[in-house]
Short mmCIF file of C-alpha atoms in Angstrom, two decimals:
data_model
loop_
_atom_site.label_atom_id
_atom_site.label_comp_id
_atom_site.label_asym_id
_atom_site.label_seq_id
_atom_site.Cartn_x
_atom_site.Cartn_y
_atom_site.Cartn_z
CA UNK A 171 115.50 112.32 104.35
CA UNK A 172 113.33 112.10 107.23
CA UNK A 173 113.41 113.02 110.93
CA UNK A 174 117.03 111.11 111.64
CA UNK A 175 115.34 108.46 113.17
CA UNK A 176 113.20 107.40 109.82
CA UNK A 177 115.71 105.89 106.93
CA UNK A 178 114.77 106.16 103.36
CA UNK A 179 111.58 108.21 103.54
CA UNK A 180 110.50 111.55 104.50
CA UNK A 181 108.07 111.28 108.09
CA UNK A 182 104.40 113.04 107.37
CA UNK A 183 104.58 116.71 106.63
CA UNK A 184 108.03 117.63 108.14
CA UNK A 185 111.02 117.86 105.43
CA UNK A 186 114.52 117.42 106.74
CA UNK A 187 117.84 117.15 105.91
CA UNK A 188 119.26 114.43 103.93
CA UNK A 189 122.86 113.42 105.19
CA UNK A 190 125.75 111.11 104.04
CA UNK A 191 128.40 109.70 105.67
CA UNK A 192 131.69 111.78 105.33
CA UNK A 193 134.41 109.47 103.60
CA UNK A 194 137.47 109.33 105.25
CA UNK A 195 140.30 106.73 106.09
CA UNK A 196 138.92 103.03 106.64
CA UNK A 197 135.34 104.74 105.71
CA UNK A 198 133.02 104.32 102.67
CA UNK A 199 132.21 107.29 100.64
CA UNK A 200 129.24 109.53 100.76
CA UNK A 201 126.17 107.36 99.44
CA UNK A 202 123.89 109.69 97.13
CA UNK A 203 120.34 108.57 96.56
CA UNK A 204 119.93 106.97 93.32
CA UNK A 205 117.17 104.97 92.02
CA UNK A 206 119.91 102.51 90.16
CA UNK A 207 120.75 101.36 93.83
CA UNK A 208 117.39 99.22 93.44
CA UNK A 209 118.16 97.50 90.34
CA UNK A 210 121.60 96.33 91.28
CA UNK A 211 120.09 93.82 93.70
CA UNK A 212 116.28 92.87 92.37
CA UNK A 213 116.69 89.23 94.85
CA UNK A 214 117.46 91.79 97.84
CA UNK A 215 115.24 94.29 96.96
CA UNK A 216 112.58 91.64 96.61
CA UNK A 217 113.64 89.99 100.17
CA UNK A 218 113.78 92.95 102.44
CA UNK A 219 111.23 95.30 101.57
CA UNK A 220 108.20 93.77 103.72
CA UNK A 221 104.62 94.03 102.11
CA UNK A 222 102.25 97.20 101.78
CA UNK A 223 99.66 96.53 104.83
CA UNK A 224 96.89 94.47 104.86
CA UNK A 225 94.83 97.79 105.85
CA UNK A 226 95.89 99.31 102.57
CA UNK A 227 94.43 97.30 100.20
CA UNK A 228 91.14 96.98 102.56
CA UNK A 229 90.69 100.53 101.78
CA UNK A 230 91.51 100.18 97.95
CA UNK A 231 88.71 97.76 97.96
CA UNK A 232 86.21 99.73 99.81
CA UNK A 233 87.50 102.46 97.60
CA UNK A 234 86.29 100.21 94.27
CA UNK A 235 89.56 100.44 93.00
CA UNK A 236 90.23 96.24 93.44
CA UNK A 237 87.59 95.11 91.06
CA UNK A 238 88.20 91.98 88.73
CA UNK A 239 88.61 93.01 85.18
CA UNK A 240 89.50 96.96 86.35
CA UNK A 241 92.40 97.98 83.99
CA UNK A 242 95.65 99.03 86.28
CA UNK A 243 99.24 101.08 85.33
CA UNK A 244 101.91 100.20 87.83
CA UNK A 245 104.48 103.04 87.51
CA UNK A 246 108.04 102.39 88.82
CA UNK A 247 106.80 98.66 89.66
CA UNK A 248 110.18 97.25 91.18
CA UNK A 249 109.73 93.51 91.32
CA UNK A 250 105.71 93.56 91.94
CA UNK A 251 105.13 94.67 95.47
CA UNK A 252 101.76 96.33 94.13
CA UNK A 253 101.65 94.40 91.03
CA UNK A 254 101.54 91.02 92.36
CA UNK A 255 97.93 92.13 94.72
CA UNK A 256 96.67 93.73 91.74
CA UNK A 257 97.04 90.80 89.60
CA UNK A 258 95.75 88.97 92.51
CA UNK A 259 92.14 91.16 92.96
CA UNK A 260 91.82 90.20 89.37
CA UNK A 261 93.08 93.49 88.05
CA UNK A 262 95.12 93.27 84.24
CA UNK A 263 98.33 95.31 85.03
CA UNK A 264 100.57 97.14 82.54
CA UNK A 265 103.84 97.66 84.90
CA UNK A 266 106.01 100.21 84.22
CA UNK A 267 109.57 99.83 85.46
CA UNK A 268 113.03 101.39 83.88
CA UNK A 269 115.78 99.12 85.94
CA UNK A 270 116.11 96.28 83.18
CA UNK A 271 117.30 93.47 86.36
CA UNK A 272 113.96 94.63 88.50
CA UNK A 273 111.97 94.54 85.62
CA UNK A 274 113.32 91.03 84.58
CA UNK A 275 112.36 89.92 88.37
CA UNK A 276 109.24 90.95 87.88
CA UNK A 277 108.45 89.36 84.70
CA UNK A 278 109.65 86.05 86.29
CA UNK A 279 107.09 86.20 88.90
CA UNK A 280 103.74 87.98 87.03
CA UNK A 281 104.56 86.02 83.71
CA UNK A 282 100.70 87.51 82.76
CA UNK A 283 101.55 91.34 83.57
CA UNK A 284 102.33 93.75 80.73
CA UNK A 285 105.68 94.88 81.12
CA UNK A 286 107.15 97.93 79.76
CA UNK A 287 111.30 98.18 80.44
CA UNK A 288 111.01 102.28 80.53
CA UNK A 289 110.79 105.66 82.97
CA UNK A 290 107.50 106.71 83.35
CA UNK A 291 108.82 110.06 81.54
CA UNK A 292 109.01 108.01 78.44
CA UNK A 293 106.76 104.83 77.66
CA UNK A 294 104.25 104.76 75.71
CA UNK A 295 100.74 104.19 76.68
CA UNK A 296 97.51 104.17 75.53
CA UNK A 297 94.95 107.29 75.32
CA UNK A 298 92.35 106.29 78.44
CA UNK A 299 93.67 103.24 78.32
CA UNK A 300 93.55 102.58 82.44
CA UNK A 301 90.62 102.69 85.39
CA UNK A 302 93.51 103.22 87.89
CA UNK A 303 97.30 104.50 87.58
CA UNK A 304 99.20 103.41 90.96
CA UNK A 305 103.07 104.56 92.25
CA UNK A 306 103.94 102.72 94.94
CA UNK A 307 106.80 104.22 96.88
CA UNK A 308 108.15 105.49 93.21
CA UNK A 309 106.72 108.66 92.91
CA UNK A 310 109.45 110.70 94.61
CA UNK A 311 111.79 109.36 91.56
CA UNK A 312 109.28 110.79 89.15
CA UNK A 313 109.43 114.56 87.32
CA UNK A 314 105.53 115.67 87.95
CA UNK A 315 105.77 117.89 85.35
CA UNK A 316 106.16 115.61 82.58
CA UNK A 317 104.66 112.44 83.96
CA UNK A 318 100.92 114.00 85.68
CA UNK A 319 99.84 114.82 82.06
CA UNK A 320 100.86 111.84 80.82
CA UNK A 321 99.35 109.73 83.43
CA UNK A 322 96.31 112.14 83.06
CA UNK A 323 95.69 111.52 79.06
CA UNK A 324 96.08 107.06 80.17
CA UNK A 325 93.24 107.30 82.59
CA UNK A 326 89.70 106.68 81.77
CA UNK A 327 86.99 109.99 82.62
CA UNK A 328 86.77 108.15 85.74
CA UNK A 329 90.01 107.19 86.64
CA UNK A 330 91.88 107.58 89.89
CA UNK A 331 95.35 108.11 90.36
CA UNK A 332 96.61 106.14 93.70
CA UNK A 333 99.72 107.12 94.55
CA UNK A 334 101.00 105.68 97.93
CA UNK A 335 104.24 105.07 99.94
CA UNK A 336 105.51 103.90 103.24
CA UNK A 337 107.69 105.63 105.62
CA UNK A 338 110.42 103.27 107.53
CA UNK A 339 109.85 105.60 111.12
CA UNK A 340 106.68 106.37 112.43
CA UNK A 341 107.17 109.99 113.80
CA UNK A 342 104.31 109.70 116.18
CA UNK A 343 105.33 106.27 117.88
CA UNK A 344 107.21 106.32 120.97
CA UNK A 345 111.10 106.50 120.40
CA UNK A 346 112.90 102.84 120.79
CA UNK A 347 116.49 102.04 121.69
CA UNK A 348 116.67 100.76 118.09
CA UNK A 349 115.61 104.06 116.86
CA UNK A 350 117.86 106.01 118.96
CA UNK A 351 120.59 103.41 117.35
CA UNK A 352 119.34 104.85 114.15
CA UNK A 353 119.26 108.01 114.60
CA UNK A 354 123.16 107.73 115.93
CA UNK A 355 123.99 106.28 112.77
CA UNK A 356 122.36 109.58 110.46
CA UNK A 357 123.54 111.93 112.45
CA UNK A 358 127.02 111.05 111.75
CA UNK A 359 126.24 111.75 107.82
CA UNK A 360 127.14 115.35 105.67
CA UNK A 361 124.07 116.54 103.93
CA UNK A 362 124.51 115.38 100.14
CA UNK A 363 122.73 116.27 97.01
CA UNK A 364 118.87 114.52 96.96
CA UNK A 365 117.27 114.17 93.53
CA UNK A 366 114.55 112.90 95.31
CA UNK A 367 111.23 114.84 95.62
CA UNK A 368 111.19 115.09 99.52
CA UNK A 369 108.36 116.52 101.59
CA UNK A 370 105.55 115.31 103.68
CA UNK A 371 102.12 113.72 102.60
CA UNK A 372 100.51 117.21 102.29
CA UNK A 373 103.17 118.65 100.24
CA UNK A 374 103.15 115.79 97.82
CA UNK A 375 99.20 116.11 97.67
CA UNK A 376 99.93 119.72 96.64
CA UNK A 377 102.78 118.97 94.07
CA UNK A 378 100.00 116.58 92.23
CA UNK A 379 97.36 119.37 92.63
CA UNK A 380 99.43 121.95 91.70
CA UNK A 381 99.11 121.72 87.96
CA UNK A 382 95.44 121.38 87.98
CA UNK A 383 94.98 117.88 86.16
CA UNK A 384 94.32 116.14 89.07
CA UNK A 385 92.16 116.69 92.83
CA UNK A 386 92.42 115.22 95.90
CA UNK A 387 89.27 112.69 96.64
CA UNK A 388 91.21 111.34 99.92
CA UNK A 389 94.05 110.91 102.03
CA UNK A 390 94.25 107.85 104.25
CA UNK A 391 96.99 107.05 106.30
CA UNK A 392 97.70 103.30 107.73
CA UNK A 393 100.26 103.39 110.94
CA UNK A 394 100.92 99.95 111.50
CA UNK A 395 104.16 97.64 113.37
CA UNK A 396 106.28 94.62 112.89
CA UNK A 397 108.96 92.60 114.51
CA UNK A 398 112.21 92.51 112.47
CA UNK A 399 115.10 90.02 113.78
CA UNK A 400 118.63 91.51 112.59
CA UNK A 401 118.63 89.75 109.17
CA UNK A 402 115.83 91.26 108.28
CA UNK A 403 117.22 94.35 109.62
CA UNK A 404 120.03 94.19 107.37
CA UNK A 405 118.20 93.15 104.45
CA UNK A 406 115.65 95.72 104.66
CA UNK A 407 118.44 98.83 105.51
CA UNK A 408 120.03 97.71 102.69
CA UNK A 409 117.29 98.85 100.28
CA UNK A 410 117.34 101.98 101.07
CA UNK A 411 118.84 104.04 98.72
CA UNK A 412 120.93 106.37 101.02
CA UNK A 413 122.36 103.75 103.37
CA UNK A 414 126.18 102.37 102.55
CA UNK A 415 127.40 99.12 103.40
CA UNK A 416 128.94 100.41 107.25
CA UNK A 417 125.38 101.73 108.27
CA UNK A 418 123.56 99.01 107.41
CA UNK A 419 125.90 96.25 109.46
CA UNK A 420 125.77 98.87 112.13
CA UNK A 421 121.88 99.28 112.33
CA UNK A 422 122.27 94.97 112.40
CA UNK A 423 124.34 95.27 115.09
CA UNK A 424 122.55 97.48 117.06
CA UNK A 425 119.53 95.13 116.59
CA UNK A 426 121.72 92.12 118.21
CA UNK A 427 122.79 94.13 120.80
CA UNK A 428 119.02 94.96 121.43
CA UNK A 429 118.30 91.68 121.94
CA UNK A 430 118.05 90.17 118.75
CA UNK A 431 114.80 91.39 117.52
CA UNK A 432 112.75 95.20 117.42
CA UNK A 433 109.64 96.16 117.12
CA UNK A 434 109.41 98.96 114.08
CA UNK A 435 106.26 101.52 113.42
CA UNK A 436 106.27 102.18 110.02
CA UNK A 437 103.44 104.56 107.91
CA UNK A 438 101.39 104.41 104.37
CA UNK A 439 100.16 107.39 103.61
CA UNK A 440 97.43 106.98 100.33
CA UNK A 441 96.64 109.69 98.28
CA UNK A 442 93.64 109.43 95.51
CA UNK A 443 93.18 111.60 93.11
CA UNK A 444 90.64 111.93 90.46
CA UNK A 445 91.36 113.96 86.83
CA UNK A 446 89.69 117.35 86.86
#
């Protein structure tokens, strides 16, 4: 869990606690991350999570990464929030994604991706069989351990591992009333048990160092903003994997009480990573 201001992600290089609400009369039970939360809903999964910035994939095209006919592995793919761009630049895309609804959602909207219903931990690929393995916002699900050498063996000599993911709270930005709202609302939680690899960008960069298959080309990190009315409040809260059904009507409410609409500074931090 992030600073108690940042929902659902882990702010750049300073671990915190990770809190649930504390059941009780009249109040829902503790929620505990789990990556299932994402394929109950793939429609409102699809709807509130907003687009990776335009700023990312401008540097995954400087980077060479973007280039028609390149060979891509989408790992954890959801419904296609990286897919759908790569398919777009021209990439083919193998997308890897275990919940069987997301996975269905995707296939209804890249009918021309290659879609494997499995963990990373356990699908089969092919032997340098990719120019570029991505995880967008799904590493954190992932066990390193068994997935960097497989990921490792898919990519081609020259490969590069992109692993990226955005962070709902900007811990540099200026504190808003709607983050003070926010921060209310986390602070009323009991920490919980995470199964979630937590951490800053640093520490992630050294978990996929650590085994030696992979080193660090670059980090780049896009800070960017947008203007979120309380629907989309609502709808994007309640992707989040630790947020119950109480905390994400009362970050909406807080939103119309606000005015009706906040400004929000959110973060992608990009790793790249190139076999050893």
């Amino acid at each position: 869990m992030p600073d108690p201001a940042a929902p659902d992600d882990t702010a750049p290089d300073r671990p915190a606690p990770v809190r649930t609400e504390v059941p009780g009369p009249g109040r829902p039970g503790p929620r505990v991350p789990d990556p299932g939360h994402f394929d109950a809903d793939p429609s409102g999964y699809e709807a509130g999570r907003p687009p990776y910035p335009d700023a990312l994939w401008a540097r995954l095209r400087a980077l060479g990464v973007l280039r028609p006919g390149l060979r891509a592995l989408d790992l954890g793919a959801g419904t296609g929030q990286a897919t759908g761009p790569l398919l777009t630049a021209g990439l083919s895309v193998t997308a890897v994604e275990p919940g069987r609804r997301l996975a269905r959602r995707l296939a209804e909207r890249f009918p021309a991706v290659d879609l494997r219903v499995a963990r990373t931990e356990d699908v089969e690929l092919s032997p340098s069989g990719y120019d570029i393995a991505v995880a967008a916002t799904s590493i954190h699900w992932m066990d390193l351990d068994v997935v960097l050498p497989r990921v490792r063996e898919a990519l081609a000599a020259d490969g590069r591992f992109l692993v990226w993911r955005t962070e709902f709270g900007d811990p540099t930005a200026s504190l808003t009333p709607f983050r003070e709202r926010v921060g209310e609302i986390v602070g009323r939680r009991a920490p919980v048990v995470d199964v979630r690899r937590r951490g800053g960008t640093a520490e992630l960069a050294q978990a996929l160092t650590a085994g030696g298959l992979f080193a660090v080309e670059e980090i780049d990190v896009t800070r960017w903003s947008l203007d979120l009315d309380e629907a989309q409040v609502r709808a994007l809260f309640a992707t989040f994997s630790d947020w119950n059904e109480a905390e994400v009507a009362a970050a909406g409410d807080a939103v119309r009480d606000l005015g009706g609409t906040v400004r929000e500074h959110y973060v992608t931090p990009l790793i790249v990573l190139r076999g050893t």
